[in-house]
mmCIF file of C-alpha atoms in Angstrom:
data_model
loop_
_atom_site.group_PDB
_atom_site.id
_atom_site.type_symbol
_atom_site.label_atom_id
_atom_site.label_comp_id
_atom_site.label_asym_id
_atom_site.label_seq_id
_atom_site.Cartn_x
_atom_site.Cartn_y
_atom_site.Cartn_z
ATOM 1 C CA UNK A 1 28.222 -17.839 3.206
ATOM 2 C CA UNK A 2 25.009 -17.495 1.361
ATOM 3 C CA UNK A 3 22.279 -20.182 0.965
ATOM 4 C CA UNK A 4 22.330 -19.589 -2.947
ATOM 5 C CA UNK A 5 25.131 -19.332 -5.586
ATOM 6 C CA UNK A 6 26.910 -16.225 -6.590
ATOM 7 C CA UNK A 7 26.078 -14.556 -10.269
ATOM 8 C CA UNK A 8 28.564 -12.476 -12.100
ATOM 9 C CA UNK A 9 26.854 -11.194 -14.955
ATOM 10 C CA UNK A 10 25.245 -7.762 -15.074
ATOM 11 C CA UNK A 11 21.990 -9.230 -15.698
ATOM 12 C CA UNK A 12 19.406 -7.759 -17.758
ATOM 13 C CA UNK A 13 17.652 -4.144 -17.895
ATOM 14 C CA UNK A 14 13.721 -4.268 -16.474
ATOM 15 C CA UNK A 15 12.369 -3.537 -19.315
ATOM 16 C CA UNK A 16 13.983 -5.948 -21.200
ATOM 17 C CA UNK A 17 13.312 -8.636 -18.555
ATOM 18 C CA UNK A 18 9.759 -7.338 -18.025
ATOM 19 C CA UNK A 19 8.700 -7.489 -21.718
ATOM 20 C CA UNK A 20 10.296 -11.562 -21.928
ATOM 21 C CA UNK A 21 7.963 -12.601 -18.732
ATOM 22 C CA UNK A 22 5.099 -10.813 -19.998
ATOM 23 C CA UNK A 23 5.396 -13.086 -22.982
ATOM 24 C CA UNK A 24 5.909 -15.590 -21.095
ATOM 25 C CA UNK A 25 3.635 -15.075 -18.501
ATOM 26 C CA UNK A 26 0.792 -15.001 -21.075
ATOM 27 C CA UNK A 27 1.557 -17.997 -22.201
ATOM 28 C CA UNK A 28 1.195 -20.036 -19.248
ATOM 29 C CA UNK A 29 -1.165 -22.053 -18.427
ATOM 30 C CA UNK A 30 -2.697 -22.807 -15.485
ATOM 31 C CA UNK A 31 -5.323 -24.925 -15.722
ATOM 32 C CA UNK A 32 -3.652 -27.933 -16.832
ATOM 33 C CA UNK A 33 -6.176 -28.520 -19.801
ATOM 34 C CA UNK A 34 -4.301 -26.848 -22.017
ATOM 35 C CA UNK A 35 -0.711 -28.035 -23.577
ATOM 36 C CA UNK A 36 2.491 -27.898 -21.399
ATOM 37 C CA UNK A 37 5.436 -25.581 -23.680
ATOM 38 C CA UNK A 38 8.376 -26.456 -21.368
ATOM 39 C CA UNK A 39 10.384 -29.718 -20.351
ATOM 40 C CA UNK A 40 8.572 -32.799 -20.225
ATOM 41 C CA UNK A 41 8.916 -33.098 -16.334
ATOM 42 C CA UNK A 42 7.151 -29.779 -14.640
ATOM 43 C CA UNK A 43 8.890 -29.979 -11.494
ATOM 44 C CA UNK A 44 12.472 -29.683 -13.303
ATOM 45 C CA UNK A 45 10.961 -27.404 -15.791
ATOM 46 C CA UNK A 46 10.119 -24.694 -12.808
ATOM 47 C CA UNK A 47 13.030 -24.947 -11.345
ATOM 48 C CA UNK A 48 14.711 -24.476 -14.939
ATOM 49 C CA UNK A 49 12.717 -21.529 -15.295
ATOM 50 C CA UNK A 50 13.620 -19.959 -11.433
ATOM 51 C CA UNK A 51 17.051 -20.663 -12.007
ATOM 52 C CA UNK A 52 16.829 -18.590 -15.672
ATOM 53 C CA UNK A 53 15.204 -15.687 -13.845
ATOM 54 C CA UNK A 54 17.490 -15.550 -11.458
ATOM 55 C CA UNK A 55 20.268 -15.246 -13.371
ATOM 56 C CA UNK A 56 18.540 -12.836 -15.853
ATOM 57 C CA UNK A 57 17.655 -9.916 -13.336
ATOM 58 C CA UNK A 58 19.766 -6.804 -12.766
ATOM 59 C CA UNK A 59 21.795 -6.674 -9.899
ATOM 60 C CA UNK A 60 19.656 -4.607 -8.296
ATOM 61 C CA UNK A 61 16.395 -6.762 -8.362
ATOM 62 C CA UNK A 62 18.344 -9.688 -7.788
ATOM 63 C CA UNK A 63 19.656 -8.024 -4.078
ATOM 64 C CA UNK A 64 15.503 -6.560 -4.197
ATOM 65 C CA UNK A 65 14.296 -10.184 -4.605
ATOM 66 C CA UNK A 66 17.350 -12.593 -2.880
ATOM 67 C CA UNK A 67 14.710 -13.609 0.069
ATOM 68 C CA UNK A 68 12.012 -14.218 -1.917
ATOM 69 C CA UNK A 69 14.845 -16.622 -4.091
ATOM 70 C CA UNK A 70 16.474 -17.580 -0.505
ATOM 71 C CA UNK A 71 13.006 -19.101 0.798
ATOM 72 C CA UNK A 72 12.162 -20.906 -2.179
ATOM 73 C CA UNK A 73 15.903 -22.875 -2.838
ATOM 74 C CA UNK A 74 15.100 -23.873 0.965
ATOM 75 C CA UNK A 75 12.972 -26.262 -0.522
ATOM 76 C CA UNK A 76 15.726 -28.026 -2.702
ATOM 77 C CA UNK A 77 17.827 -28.043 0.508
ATOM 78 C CA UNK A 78 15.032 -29.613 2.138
ATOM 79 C CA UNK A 79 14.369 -31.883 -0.629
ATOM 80 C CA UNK A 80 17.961 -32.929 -0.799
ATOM 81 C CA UNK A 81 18.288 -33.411 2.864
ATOM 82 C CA UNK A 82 14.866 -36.154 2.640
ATOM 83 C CA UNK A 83 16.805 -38.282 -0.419
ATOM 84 C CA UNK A 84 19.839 -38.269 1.539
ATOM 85 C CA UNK A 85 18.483 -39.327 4.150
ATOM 86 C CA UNK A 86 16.435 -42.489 2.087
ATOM 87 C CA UNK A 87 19.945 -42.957 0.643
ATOM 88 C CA UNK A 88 18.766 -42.164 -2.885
ATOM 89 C CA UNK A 89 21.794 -40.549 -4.282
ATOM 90 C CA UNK A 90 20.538 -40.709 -8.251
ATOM 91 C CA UNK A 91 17.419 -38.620 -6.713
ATOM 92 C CA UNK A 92 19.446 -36.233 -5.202
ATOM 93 C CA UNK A 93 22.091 -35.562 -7.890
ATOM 94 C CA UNK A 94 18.499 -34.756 -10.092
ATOM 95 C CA UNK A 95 17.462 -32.860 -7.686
ATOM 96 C CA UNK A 96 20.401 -30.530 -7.178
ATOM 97 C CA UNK A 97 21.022 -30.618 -11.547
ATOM 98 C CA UNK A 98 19.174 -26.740 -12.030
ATOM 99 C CA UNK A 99 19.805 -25.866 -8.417
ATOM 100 C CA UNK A 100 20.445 -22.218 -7.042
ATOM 101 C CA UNK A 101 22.313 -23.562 -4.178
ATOM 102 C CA UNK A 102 26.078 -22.407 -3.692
ATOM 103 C CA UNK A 103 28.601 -24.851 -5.040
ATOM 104 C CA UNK A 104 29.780 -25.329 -1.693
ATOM 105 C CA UNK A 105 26.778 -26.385 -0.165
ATOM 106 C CA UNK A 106 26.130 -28.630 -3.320
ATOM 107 C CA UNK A 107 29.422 -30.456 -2.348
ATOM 108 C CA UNK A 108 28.504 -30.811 0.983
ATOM 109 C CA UNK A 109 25.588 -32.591 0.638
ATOM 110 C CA UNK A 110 26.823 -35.008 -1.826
ATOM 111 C CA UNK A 111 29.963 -35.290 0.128
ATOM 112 C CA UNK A 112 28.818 -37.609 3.049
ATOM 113 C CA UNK A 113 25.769 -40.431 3.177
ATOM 114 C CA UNK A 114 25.691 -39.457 6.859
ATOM 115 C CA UNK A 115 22.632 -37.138 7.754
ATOM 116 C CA UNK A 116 24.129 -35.463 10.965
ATOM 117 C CA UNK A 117 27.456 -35.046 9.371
ATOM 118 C CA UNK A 118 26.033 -32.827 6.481
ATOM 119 C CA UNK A 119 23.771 -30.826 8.864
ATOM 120 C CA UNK A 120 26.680 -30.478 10.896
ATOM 121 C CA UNK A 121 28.533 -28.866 7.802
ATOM 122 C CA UNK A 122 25.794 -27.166 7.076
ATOM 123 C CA UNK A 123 25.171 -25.751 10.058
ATOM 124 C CA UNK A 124 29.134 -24.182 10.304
ATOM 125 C CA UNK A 125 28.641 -23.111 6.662
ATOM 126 C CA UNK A 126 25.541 -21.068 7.080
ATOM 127 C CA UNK A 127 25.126 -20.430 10.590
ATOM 128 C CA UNK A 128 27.224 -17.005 10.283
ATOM 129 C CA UNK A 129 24.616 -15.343 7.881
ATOM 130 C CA UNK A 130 21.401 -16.776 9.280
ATOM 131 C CA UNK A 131 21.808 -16.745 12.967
ATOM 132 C CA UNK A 132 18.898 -19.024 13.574
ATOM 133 C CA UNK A 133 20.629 -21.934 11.984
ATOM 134 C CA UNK A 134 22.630 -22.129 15.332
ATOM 135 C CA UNK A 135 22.086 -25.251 17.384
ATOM 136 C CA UNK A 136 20.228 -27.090 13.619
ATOM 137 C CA UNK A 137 22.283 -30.379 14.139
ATOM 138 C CA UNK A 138 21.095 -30.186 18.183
ATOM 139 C CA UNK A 139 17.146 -29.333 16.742
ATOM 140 C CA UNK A 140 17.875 -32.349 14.198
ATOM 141 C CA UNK A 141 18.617 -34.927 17.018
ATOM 142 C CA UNK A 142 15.972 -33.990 19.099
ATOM 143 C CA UNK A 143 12.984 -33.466 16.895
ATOM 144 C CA UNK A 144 13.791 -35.551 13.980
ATOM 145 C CA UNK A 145 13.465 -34.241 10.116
ATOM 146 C CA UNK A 146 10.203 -33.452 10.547
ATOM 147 C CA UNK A 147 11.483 -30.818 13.739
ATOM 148 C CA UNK A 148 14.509 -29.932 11.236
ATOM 149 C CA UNK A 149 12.229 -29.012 8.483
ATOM 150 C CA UNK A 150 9.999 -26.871 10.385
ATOM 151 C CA UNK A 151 12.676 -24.910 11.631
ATOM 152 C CA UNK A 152 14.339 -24.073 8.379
ATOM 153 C CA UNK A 153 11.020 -23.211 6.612
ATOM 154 C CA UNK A 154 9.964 -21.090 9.875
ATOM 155 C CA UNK A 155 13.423 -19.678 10.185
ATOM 156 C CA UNK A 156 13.853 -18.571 6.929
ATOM 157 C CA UNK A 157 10.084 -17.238 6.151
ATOM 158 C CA UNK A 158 10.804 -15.134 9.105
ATOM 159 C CA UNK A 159 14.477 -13.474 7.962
ATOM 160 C CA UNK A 160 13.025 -13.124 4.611
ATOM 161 C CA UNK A 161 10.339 -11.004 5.766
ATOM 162 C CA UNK A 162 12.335 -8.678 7.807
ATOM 163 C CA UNK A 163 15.203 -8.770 5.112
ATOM 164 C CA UNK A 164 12.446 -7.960 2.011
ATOM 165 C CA UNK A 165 12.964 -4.224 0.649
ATOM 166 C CA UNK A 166 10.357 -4.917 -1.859
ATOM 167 C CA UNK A 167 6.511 -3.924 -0.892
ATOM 168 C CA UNK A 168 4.964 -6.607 -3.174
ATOM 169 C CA UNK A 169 7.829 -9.526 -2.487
ATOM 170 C CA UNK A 170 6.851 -7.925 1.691
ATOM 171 C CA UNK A 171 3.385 -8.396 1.107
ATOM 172 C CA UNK A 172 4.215 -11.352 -0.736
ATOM 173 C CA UNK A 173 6.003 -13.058 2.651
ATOM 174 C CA UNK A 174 3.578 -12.040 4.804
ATOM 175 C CA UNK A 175 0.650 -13.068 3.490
ATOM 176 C CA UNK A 176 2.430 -16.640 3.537
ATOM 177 C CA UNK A 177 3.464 -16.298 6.952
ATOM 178 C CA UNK A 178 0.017 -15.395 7.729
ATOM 179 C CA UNK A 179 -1.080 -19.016 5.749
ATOM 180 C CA UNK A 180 1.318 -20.880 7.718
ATOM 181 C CA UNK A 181 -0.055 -19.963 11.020
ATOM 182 C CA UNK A 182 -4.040 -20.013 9.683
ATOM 183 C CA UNK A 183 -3.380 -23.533 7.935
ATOM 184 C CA UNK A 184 -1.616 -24.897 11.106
ATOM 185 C CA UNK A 185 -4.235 -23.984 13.471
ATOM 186 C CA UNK A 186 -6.968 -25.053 11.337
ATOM 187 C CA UNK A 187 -4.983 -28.411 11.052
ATOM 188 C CA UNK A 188 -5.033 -28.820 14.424
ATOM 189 C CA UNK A 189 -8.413 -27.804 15.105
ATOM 190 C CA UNK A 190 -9.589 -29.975 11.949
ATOM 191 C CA UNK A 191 -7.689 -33.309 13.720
ATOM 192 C CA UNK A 192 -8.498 -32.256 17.160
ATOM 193 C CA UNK A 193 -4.606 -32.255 18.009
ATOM 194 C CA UNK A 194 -4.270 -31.615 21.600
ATOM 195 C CA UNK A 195 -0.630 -29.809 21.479
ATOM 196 C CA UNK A 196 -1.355 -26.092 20.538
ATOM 197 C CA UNK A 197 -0.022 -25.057 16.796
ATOM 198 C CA UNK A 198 3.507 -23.694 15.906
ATOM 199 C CA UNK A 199 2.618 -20.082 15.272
ATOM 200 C CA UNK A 200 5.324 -18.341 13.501
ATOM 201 C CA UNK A 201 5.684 -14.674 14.947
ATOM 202 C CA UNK A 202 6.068 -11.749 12.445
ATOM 203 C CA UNK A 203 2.957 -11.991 10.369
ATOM 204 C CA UNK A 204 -0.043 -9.562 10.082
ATOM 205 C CA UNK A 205 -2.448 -11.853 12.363
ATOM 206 C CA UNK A 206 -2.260 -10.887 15.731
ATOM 207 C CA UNK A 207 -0.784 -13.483 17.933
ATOM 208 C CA UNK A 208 -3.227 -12.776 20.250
ATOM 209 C CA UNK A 209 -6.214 -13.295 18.294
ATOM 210 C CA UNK A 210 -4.760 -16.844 16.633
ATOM 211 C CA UNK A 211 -4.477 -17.922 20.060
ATOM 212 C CA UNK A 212 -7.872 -16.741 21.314
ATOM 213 C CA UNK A 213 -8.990 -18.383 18.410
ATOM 214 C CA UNK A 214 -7.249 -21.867 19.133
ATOM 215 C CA UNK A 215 -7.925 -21.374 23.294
ATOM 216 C CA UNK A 216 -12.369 -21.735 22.593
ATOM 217 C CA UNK A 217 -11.735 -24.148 19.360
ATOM 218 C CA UNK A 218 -13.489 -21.810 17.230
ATOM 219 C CA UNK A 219 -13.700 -23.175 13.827
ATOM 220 C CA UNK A 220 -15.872 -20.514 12.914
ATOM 221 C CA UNK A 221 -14.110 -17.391 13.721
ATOM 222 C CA UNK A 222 -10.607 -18.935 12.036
ATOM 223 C CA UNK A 223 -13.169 -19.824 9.154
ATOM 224 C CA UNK A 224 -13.953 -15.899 8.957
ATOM 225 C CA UNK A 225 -10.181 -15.151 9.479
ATOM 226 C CA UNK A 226 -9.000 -17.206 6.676
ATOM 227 C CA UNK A 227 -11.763 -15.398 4.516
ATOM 228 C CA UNK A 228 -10.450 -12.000 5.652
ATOM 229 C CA UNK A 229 -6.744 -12.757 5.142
ATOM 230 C CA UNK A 230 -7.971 -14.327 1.406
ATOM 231 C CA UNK A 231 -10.177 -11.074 0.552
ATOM 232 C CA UNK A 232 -13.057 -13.510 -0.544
ATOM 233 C CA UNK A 233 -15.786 -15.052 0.010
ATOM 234 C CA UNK A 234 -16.832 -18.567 -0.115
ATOM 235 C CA UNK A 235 -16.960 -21.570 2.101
ATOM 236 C CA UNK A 236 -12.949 -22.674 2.467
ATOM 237 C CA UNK A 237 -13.616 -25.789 3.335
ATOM 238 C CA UNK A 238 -15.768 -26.288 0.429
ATOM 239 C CA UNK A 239 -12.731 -25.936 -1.981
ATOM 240 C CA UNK A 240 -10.327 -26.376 0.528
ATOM 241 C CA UNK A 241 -8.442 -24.038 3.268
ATOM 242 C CA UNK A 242 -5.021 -24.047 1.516
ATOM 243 C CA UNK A 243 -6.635 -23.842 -2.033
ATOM 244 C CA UNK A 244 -8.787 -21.169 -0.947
ATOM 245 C CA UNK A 245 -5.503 -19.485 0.717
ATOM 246 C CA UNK A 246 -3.472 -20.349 -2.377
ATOM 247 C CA UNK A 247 -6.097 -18.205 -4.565
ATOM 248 C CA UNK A 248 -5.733 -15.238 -2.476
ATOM 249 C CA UNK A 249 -2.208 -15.336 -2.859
ATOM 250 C CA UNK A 250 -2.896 -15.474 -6.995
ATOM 251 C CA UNK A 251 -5.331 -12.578 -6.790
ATOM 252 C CA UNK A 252 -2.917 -10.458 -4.378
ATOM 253 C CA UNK A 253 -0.042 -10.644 -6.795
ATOM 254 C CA UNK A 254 -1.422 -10.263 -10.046
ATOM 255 C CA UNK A 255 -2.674 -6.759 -8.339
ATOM 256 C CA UNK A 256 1.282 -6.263 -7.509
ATOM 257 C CA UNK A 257 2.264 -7.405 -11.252
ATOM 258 C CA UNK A 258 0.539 -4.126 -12.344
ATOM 259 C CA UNK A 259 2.721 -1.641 -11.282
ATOM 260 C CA UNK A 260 4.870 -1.523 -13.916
ATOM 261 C CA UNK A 261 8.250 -0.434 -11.917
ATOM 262 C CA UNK A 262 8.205 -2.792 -9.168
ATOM 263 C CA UNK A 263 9.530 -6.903 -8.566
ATOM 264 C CA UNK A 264 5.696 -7.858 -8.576
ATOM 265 C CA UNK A 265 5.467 -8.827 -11.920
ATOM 266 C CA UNK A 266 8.709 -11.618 -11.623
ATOM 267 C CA UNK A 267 6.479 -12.589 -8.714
ATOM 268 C CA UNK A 268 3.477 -13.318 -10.018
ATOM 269 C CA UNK A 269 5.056 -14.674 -13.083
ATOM 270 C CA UNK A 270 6.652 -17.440 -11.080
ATOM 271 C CA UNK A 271 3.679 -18.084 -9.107
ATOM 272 C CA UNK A 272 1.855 -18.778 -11.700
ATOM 273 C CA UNK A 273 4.323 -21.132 -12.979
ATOM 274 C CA UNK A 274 4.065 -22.638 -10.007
ATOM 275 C CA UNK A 275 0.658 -23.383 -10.548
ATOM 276 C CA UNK A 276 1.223 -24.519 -14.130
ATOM 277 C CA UNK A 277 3.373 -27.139 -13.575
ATOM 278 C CA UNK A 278 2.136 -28.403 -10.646
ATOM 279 C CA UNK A 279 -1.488 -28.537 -12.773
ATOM 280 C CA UNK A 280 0.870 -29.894 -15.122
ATOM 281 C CA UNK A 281 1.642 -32.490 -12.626
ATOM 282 C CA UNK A 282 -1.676 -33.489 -11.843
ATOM 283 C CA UNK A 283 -2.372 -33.658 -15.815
ATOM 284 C CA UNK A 284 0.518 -36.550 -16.378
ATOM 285 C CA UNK A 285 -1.039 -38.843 -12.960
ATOM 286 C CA UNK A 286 -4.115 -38.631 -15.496
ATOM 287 C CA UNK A 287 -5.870 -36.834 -12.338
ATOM 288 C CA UNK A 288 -8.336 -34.058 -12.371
ATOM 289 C CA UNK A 289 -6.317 -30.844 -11.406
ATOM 290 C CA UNK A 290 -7.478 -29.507 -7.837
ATOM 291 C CA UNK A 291 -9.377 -26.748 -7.256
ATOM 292 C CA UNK A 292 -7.059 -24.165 -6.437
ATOM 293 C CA UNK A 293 -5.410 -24.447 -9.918
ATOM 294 C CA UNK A 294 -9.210 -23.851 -11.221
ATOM 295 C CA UNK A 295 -9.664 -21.164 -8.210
ATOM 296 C CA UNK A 296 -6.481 -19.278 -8.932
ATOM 297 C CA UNK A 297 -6.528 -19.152 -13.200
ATOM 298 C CA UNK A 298 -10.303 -17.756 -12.622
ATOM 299 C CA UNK A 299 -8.636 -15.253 -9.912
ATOM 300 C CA UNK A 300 -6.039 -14.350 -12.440
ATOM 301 C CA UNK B 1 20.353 40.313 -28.460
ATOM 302 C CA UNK B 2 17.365 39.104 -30.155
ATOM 303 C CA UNK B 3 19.265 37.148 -32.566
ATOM 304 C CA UNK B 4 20.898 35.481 -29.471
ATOM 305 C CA UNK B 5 17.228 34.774 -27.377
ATOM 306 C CA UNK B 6 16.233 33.536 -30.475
ATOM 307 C CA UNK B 7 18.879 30.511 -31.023
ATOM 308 C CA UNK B 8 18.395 29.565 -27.023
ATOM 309 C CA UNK B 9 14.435 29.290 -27.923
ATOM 310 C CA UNK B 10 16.074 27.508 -31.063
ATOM 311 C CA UNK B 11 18.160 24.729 -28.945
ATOM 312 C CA UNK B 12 15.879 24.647 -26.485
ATOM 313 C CA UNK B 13 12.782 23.171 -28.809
ATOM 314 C CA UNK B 14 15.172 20.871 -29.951
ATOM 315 C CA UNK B 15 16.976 19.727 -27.342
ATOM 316 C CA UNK B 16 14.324 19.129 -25.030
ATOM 317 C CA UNK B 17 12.699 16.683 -27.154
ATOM 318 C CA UNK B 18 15.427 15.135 -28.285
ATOM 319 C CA UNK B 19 15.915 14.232 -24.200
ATOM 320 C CA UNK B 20 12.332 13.106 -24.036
ATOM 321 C CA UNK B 21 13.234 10.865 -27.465
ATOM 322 C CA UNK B 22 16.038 9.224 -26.108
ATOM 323 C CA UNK B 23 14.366 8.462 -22.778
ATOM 324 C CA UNK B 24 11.651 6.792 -24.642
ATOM 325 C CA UNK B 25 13.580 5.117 -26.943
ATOM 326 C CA UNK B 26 15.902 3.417 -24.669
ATOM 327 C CA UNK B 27 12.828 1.644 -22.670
ATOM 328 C CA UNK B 28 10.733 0.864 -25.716
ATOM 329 C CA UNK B 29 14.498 -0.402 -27.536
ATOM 330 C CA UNK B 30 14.965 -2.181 -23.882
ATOM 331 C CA UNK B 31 11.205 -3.934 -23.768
ATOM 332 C CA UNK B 32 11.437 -4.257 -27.444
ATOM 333 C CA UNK B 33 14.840 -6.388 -27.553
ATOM 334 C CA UNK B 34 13.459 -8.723 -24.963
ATOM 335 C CA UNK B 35 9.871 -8.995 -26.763
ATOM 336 C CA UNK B 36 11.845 -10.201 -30.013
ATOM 337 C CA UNK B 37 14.029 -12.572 -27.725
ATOM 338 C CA UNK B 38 10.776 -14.737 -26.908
ATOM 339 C CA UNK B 39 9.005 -13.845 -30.427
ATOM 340 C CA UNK B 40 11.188 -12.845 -33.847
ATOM 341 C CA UNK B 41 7.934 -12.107 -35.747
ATOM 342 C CA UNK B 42 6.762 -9.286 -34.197
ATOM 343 C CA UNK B 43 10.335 -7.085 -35.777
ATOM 344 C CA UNK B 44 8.678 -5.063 -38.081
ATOM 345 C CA UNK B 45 6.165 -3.683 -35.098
ATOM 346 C CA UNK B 46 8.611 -3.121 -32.525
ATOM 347 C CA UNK B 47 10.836 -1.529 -35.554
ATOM 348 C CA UNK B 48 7.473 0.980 -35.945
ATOM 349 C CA UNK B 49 7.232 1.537 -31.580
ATOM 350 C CA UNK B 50 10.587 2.258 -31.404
ATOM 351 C CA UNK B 51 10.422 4.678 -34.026
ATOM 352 C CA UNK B 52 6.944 6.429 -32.858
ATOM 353 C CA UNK B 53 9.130 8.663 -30.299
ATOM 354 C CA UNK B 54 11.355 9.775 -33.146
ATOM 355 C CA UNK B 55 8.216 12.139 -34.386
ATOM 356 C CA UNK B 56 8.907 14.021 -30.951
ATOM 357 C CA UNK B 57 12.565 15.380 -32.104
ATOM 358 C CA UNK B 58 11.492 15.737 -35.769
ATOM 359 C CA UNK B 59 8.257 17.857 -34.424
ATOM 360 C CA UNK B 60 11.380 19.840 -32.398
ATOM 361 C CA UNK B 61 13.500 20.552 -35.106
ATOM 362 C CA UNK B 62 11.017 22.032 -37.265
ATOM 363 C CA UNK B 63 10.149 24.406 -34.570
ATOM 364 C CA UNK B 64 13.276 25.116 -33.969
ATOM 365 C CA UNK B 65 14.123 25.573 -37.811
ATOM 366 C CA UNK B 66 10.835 28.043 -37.796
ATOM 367 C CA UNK B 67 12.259 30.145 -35.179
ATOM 368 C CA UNK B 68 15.472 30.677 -36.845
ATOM 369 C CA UNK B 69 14.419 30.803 -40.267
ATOM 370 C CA UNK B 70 10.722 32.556 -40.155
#
């Protein structure tokens, strides 16, 4: 069974879909000083508006961009999986209200209040179609949800990047593999964690080089890297390392949105919703948005 | 055999163009449709794009007319 729900209708043409996010896309905005167009809460609002793309593309960009829509409905698994475990069932009914998820996953997690149980069922359910979901319930007991989470967001990062027949939504995937294994190693050279980081394999960085890297503790040379893998300059830890990755990312697809043929544009678009509501977010806590919002509407 | 070399030339100035038209028409009539979906103001200047190609299969047939009839 699939991770996300089944969709009947022919979809639209490109074109047709291009010209709406253009619009749409142009109306954004991302630096959370201007005003907010969609639903009052952002977080529902983007997943309103991944849901509507979804079911708006063509069958064949759907099958071109199913990882890219795969690894980001992991997070309302994920999500789901954290209020069920706090027993917060009003929370999780919300949070499953504009979900992608197949129906039969949806009734499994609001089947049962017990944790195991529904990683058990979800384990049988999925484990056919993504192999590395074998043994989840065993990961679950022994590492906790923090262990489980890990897995699932390694797991499917990884199929998603071999499964991607799309060069921008490849690119895409790689580059946040790539940010996965940079951020965790500069976490734990930041903290001076002992343990050595979970590097995800598959990425563009050399393993062999992240490792040198994390064997003589050199903050500088990962400082360089995660300048390199960005494609600017800049102190990272001046605006910080993720919000200085997170602006790469912004530059990298709005160079994919420009080809006029390919998924990059639907990418970029939802990016950059991303970063709208989540600036959006930071606007209603009456808090200064952080840099990377700034960072990646200058980039854009 | 003139008179037949001379229709082909005729068909062929039109029909090519006509292809070309069509093409162009059903993208611009694709991107159009979803540009009115998100704003209905803008009908009378997607009614004009759409209808820009059109000048390709008119410019045709009066070729193709002047063949046959010059």
């Amino acid at each position: 069974m699939n991770l996300l729900r089944d969709i009947d209708t022919a979809g639209a043409p490109d074109d047709y879909l291009f010209a709406r996010i253009r619009y749409r896309r142009a109306a954004l905005d991302t630096s959370g000083q201007g005003q907010w167009a969609g639903p009052a809460d952002p977080h529902r609002a983007l997943k309103a508006e991944y849901a509507w793309v979804y079911a708006q593309l063509n069958q064949g960009m759907r099958r071109k961009l199913l990882p890219f829509f795969e690894y980001n409905e992991l997070g309302t698994l994920i999500i789901a999986l954290r209020y069920l475990s706090a027993g917060d069932s009003a929370a999780l009914k919300s949070q499953l209200q504009f979900s992608l998820l197949h129906p039969q996953l949806r009734k499994v997690l609001l089947g049962s209040d017990k944790i195991t149980t529904v990683i058990r069922r979800l384990e049988s359910l999925l484990s056919k179609r993504y192999a590395f979901l074998g043994g989840l319930t065993a990961h679950y007991l022994r590492q906790g949800p923090g262990g489980l989470e890990q897995a699932l967001r390694g797991g499917f990062l990884q199929q998603a990047t071999t499964e991607s027949r799309s060069r921008p939504l490849r690119e895409m995937l790689l580059y946040q593999l790539d940010m996965r294994n940079l951020l965790a190693l500069y976490k734990h050279l930041h903290w001076k964690i002992p343990s050595p980081p979970p590097f995800l394999a598959g990425g563009t960085l050399p393993g062999s080089l992240t490792e040198k890297i994390w064997a003589a503790q050199d903050m500088a040379k990962l400082l360089e890297l995660i300048q390199q893998r960005a494609g600017q300059k800049g102190d990272p830890e001046a605006t910080g390392v993720e919000d200085f990755l997170f602006a790469g990312l912004t530059r990298q697809l709005h160079r994919a949105s420009r080809d006029p043929l390919q998924a990059g544009l639907v990418l970029d678009y939802l990016w950059r919703y991303q970063l709208a509501s989540r600036a959006r977010g930071w606007q209603l806590k009456n808090t200064p948005a952080p840099p990377e919002t700034a960072l990646a509407g200058g980039a854009a | 055999m003139e008179d037949v070399l001379m229709a082909f030339a005729a068909a062929l100035a039109v029909g090519i163009p006509a292809l070309a038209t069509a093409w162009a028409q059903s993208r611009i009539g694709a991107a159009g449709a979803g540009t009115l979906a998100e704003k209905p103001e803008l009908t009378g200047t997607i009614i004009i794009l759409l209808a820009i190609p059109e000048t390709m299969v008119i410019l045709g047939f009066v070729v193709a007319a002047m063949i046959l009839v010059l």
